Coordinates of C-alpha atoms in Angstrom, one line a residue:
X4 CA -0.7 86.4 -162.7
X5 CA 2.1 87.3 -160.3
X6 CA 5.5 85.7 -160.5
X7 CA 4.9 84.0 -157.2
X8 CA 1.7 82.3 -158.5
X9 CA 3.5 81.2 -161.7
X10 CA 6.3 79.7 -159.6
X11 CA 3.7 77.9 -157.4
X12 CA 2.0 76.5 -160.5
X13 CA 5.4 75.4 -161.8
X14 CA 6.1 73.5 -158.5
X15 CA 2.7 71.9 -158.4
X16 CA 2.8 70.7 -162.0
X17 CA 6.3 69.3 -161.6
X18 CA 5.4 67.5 -158.4
X19 CA 2.3 65.9 -159.8
X20 CA 3.2 65.3 -163.5
X21 CA 7.0 65.7 -164.0
X22 CA 9.3 68.1 -165.8
X23 CA 7.9 67.9 -169.4
X24 CA 4.3 68.6 -168.4
X25 CA 5.5 71.4 -166.1
X26 CA 7.5 72.9 -168.9
X27 CA 4.5 73.0 -171.3
X28 CA 2.0 74.1 -168.6
X29 CA 4.2 77.0 -167.4
X30 CA 4.8 78.1 -171.0
X31 CA 1.1 78.4 -171.6
X32 CA 0.6 80.2 -168.3
X33 CA 3.2 82.8 -169.3
X34 CA 2.2 83.2 -172.9
X35 CA -1.6 82.6 -173.0
X36 CA -3.4 80.8 -175.8
X37 CA -1.2 79.2 -178.4
X38 CA -1.4 76.6 -181.2
X39 CA 0.5 73.4 -181.1
X40 CA 3.2 74.3 -183.6
X41 CA 4.1 77.4 -181.7
X42 CA 4.3 75.5 -178.4
X43 CA 6.7 73.0 -180.0
X44 CA 8.9 75.8 -181.5
X45 CA 9.0 78.0 -178.4
X46 CA 9.6 75.2 -175.8
X47 CA 12.1 73.4 -178.1
X48 CA 10.3 70.2 -177.2
X49 CA 9.5 67.3 -179.6
X50 CA 6.0 67.2 -181.1
X51 CA 5.3 63.8 -179.6
X52 CA 6.2 65.0 -176.1
X53 CA 4.2 68.2 -176.4
X54 CA 1.1 66.2 -177.5
X55 CA 1.5 63.8 -174.6
X56 CA 1.9 66.7 -172.1
X57 CA -1.2 68.4 -173.5
X58 CA -3.2 65.2 -173.2
X59 CA -2.2 64.9 -169.5
X60 CA -3.1 68.6 -168.9
X61 CA -6.5 68.3 -170.7
X62 CA -7.2 65.0 -168.8
X63 CA -6.9 66.9 -165.5
X64 CA -8.8 70.0 -166.7
X65 CA -5.7 72.1 -166.4
X66 CA -5.7 73.1 -170.1
X67 CA -8.6 73.8 -172.5
X68 CA -8.6 74.2 -176.2
X69 CA -10.6 76.3 -178.7
X70 CA -11.1 75.8 -182.5
X71 CA -10.8 79.0 -184.5
X72 CA -12.5 79.9 -187.8
X73 CA -9.4 79.1 -189.8
X74 CA -9.3 75.6 -188.4
X75 CA -6.4 76.1 -186.0
X76 CA -6.7 74.8 -182.4
X77 CA -5.2 76.9 -179.6
X78 CA -4.5 75.6 -176.1
X79 CA -4.9 77.7 -172.9
X80 CA -3.8 76.9 -169.4
X81 CA -6.3 77.3 -166.6
X82 CA -4.2 78.9 -163.9
X83 CA -6.9 78.9 -161.2
X84 CA -7.4 75.2 -161.7
X85 CA -3.7 74.5 -161.3
X86 CA -3.7 76.4 -158.0
X87 CA -6.7 74.3 -156.8
X88 CA -4.4 71.3 -156.7
X89 CA -3.2 72.8 -153.3
X90 CA -6.7 71.9 -152.0
X91 CA -6.7 68.3 -153.1
X92 CA -6.1 67.1 -149.5
X93 CA -9.0 69.2 -148.3
X94 CA -11.4 67.8 -151.0
X95 CA -10.4 64.3 -150.1
X96 CA -10.8 64.9 -146.3
X97 CA -14.2 66.4 -146.9
X98 CA -15.4 63.4 -148.9
X99 CA -14.1 61.1 -146.0
X100 CA -16.0 63.2 -143.5
X101 CA -19.3 63.1 -145.5
X102 CA -19.1 59.6 -147.1
X103 CA -16.6 57.6 -145.0
X104 CA -13.5 55.8 -146.4
X105 CA -15.3 54.8 -149.6
X106 CA -16.2 58.4 -150.5
X107 CA -12.6 59.4 -149.7
X108 CA -11.1 56.9 -152.1
X109 CA -13.6 57.7 -154.9
X110 CA -12.7 61.4 -154.8
X111 CA -9.0 60.7 -154.4
X112 CA -9.0 58.4 -157.5
X113 CA -10.8 61.0 -159.6
X114 CA -8.3 63.7 -158.6
X115 CA -5.4 61.4 -159.3
X116 CA -6.7 60.3 -162.7
X117 CA -8.6 63.4 -163.8
X118 CA -11.4 61.5 -165.4
X119 CA -12.6 57.9 -165.0
X120 CA -15.6 55.7 -165.9
X121 CA -17.8 54.6 -163.0
X122 CA -17.1 50.9 -163.6
X123 CA -13.3 51.3 -163.5
X124 CA -13.5 53.6 -160.5
X125 CA -15.7 51.3 -158.5
X126 CA -13.4 48.3 -159.1
X127 CA -10.3 50.3 -158.3
X128 CA -11.8 51.6 -155.0
X129 CA -13.1 48.2 -154.1
X130 CA -9.6 46.7 -154.6
X131 CA -8.0 49.4 -152.5
X132 CA -10.5 48.9 -149.6
X133 CA -10.1 45.2 -149.8
X134 CA -6.3 45.6 -149.4
X135 CA -6.9 47.3 -146.0
X136 CA -9.4 44.7 -144.7
X137 CA -8.6 41.6 -142.6
X138 CA -7.8 38.4 -144.5
X139 CA -11.0 36.8 -145.7
X140 CA -12.9 40.0 -146.0
X141 CA -13.6 41.9 -149.2
X142 CA -15.4 45.1 -150.3
X143 CA -18.5 44.5 -152.5
X144 CA -18.8 46.5 -155.8
X145 CA -22.4 47.3 -154.9
X146 CA -21.4 49.1 -151.7
X147 CA -18.9 51.3 -153.5
X148 CA -21.5 51.9 -156.3
X149 CA -24.0 53.1 -153.7
X150 CA -21.6 55.6 -152.3
X151 CA -20.8 56.8 -155.8
X152 CA -24.5 57.4 -156.5
X153 CA -24.8 59.4 -153.3
X154 CA -21.8 61.6 -154.4
X155 CA -23.5 62.1 -157.8
X156 CA -26.9 62.9 -156.2
X157 CA -25.3 65.6 -154.0
X158 CA -23.2 66.8 -157.1
X159 CA -19.8 66.2 -155.6
X160 CA -19.0 64.2 -158.8
X161 CA -20.3 65.0 -162.3
X162 CA -20.2 63.6 -165.8
X163 CA -17.7 65.0 -168.3
X164 CA -18.9 66.5 -171.5
X165 CA -19.1 64.2 -174.6
X166 CA -18.5 64.7 -178.3
X167 CA -21.7 66.2 -179.8
X168 CA -23.7 63.5 -181.6
X169 CA -24.5 66.0 -184.4
X170 CA -20.7 66.4 -185.0
X171 CA -20.3 62.6 -185.5
X172 CA -23.2 62.5 -187.9
X173 CA -22.0 65.3 -190.1
X174 CA -20.5 64.2 -193.5
X175 CA -17.1 65.3 -194.7
X176 CA -13.7 65.5 -193.1
X177 CA -13.5 65.5 -189.2
X178 CA -13.1 68.6 -187.2
X179 CA -9.6 69.6 -186.1
X180 CA -10.8 69.1 -182.5
X181 CA -14.1 67.7 -181.1
X182 CA -16.8 69.9 -179.6
X183 CA -17.7 68.6 -176.1
X184 CA -21.2 69.2 -174.8
X185 CA -23.4 68.0 -171.9
X186 CA -26.9 69.1 -170.7
X187 CA -27.6 70.1 -167.2
X188 CA -30.1 67.2 -166.7
X189 CA -27.5 64.6 -167.7
X190 CA -24.6 66.0 -165.7
X191 CA -25.4 64.0 -162.6
X192 CA -27.3 61.1 -164.2
X193 CA -25.7 57.8 -163.1
X194 CA -25.9 55.0 -165.6
X195 CA -27.7 51.8 -164.5
X196 CA -24.9 49.3 -164.2
X197 CA -24.9 45.8 -162.8
X198 CA -21.5 45.7 -161.2
X199 CA -21.3 42.3 -159.6
X200 CA -18.2 41.3 -157.8
X201 CA -15.8 42.0 -154.9
X202 CA -12.5 43.8 -154.5
X203 CA -9.3 41.7 -155.1
X204 CA -6.0 41.8 -153.3
X205 CA -2.9 42.2 -155.4
X206 CA -1.0 39.0 -155.9
X207 CA 2.6 38.9 -154.7
X208 CA 5.3 37.9 -157.1
X209 CA 5.6 34.5 -155.3
X210 CA 1.9 33.8 -156.1
X211 CA 2.3 34.4 -159.8
X212 CA 2.2 31.4 -162.1
X213 CA 5.6 29.7 -162.1
X214 CA 7.6 29.9 -165.3
X215 CA 5.2 32.3 -167.0
X216 CA 6.8 35.6 -168.1
X217 CA 5.1 38.8 -166.8
X218 CA 4.6 40.1 -170.3
X219 CA 2.7 37.0 -171.2
X220 CA 0.5 37.2 -168.1
X221 CA -0.4 40.8 -168.9
X222 CA -1.2 40.0 -172.5
X223 CA -3.4 37.0 -171.4
X224 CA -5.4 39.3 -169.0
X225 CA -5.8 41.9 -171.7
X226 CA -7.1 39.3 -174.1
X227 CA -9.7 38.2 -171.6
X228 CA -10.8 41.7 -170.7
X229 CA -14.6 42.1 -170.6
X230 CA -16.3 44.9 -172.5
X231 CA -16.7 48.1 -170.5
X232 CA -20.5 48.5 -169.7
X233 CA -20.2 52.3 -169.5
X234 CA -17.5 52.9 -172.1
X235 CA -17.3 56.6 -173.0
X236 CA -19.1 57.9 -169.9
X237 CA -16.5 59.6 -167.8
X238 CA -16.7 61.3 -164.4
X239 CA -14.7 64.0 -162.6
X240 CA -14.7 65.6 -159.2
X241 CA -16.9 68.8 -159.1
X242 CA -14.6 71.2 -157.3
X243 CA -17.1 74.0 -157.4
X244 CA -19.4 71.9 -155.3
X245 CA -16.7 71.3 -152.7
X246 CA -16.1 75.1 -152.5
X247 CA -19.9 75.6 -152.1
X248 CA -19.8 73.2 -149.1
X249 CA -16.8 75.1 -147.6
X250 CA -18.7 78.4 -148.0
X251 CA -21.8 77.0 -146.4
X252 CA -19.8 75.7 -143.4
X253 CA -18.3 79.1 -143.0
X254 CA -21.7 80.8 -143.0
X255 CA -23.1 78.4 -140.4
X256 CA -20.0 79.0 -138.2
X257 CA -20.4 82.8 -138.6
X258 CA -24.1 82.7 -137.6
X259 CA -23.3 80.5 -134.6
X260 CA -20.6 83.0 -133.4
X261 CA -22.7 86.1 -134.0
X262 CA -26.1 84.8 -132.9
X263 CA -26.7 81.4 -131.3
X264 CA -26.6 77.7 -132.0
X265 CA -30.4 77.5 -132.9
X266 CA -30.0 80.2 -135.5
X267 CA -27.0 78.4 -137.0
X268 CA -28.9 75.1 -137.2
X269 CA -31.8 76.8 -139.0
X270 CA -29.3 78.3 -141.5
X271 CA -27.6 74.9 -141.9
X272 CA -30.9 73.3 -142.7
X273 CA -31.8 76.0 -145.3
X274 CA -28.4 75.6 -147.0
X275 CA -28.7 71.8 -147.0
X276 CA -32.1 72.0 -148.6
X277 CA -30.8 74.3 -151.3
X278 CA -27.4 72.8 -151.9
X279 CA -28.3 71.0 -155.2
X280 CA -31.1 73.3 -156.4
X281 CA -29.1 76.6 -156.1
X282 CA -26.1 77.3 -158.3
X283 CA -22.9 77.6 -156.3
X284 CA -22.4 81.2 -157.5
X285 CA -25.9 82.4 -156.6
X286 CA -26.1 85.3 -154.1
X287 CA -29.0 83.6 -152.2
X288 CA -30.8 80.3 -151.9
X289 CA -34.1 79.2 -153.4
X290 CA -37.1 80.6 -151.4
X291 CA -38.1 78.3 -148.6
X292 CA -41.1 78.5 -146.3
X293 CA -40.8 78.3 -142.5
X294 CA -43.0 75.1 -142.6
X295 CA -40.5 73.4 -145.0
X296 CA -37.6 74.3 -142.9
X297 CA -39.4 73.1 -139.7
X298 CA -40.3 69.8 -141.3
X299 CA -36.8 69.3 -142.4
X300 CA -35.4 70.0 -139.0
X301 CA -37.9 67.7 -137.3
X302 CA -39.1 65.1 -139.7
X303 CA -41.0 63.2 -137.1
X304 CA -42.9 66.3 -135.9

C-alpha cells in the first residue's frame, strides 16, 4: 500500500471514528496482522481503548480477526474496505435512485452503524422519515419493512454471519474468538416480523415531563423496553452488489455509445435478469434464451 493510500485511510478513519480508532487502524494497516498485546504495546494505548477501537473497526468490517493454532487471536485491517468509505455517498444516492427516500435512509443507517437488526433499522428509518413529514403525518413501519425486503431480494443488503451453532454446543472452555458462519441460502432470508407501528417525532425539551430528571426518564424507558423479535440477526450493506450495479450501468452506457439504444436495452434486460443469479465477480451472466429476454422486455407481448 502506498503512503498516499495510507494517509487517505488515516484521514477517513479519523473523520468517521476519531483519533483513537484512527491510530489503531493505521497501525494495523502499516504492520499487518497482529495480536492484541502487541497492538497495545506498539501503539502505547491502554488495553481498554484498544479493545473499544477494535470493536468499532470490526463492527464496520474494517478489521477482521483470525484464531491461530496456539489460541492467539490476530487482527488485520482491511485497507480496501477503508477506502470504500469514499464511495458511501454514491451507495446512498444509488439506493435513493432505486428505492426512493426510504431505501436511501436504510442504506445510510447501515453504513453509519455497520450492522443493525431489521427491527431497529425499520424503527430508526420510520422515525427519521416522520421527522421530515408534515405535522399529523407519520411513516408506517410496514412501508419501511417492504422496502427493506426489496433491498434484500435484490441483494443490496445481506445478513451478517453468526456464531456457529456447533461451537456453542461444544463442551469445555470457550474459544478465544467465535467462528462466524452463514450459508448462501440464508444470506438474504428476511425474518418474518410483525412490526406494527408508526414513526415518532423527537420530543423537544419543553415537552418532557416536568420535574423528571433526564437520567430517570432514560432508565424508565429502558425498563419498559420490549424484547427484540429478531435479536441476534444483524444486517449490513452489500457493497459488492453496489459495485456490480455500477459495472452493469457502465456496460449499458458503453453499448449505447458504440452501437445503439435498442442494443443497450437488450443488454440492460439481460443484466437485470442475471443480477442476483450471477456472482458479481463472474466473467459472464447465466445463459439466457432470446425468448426469455423478449418476454422480459415486453411482458404483455
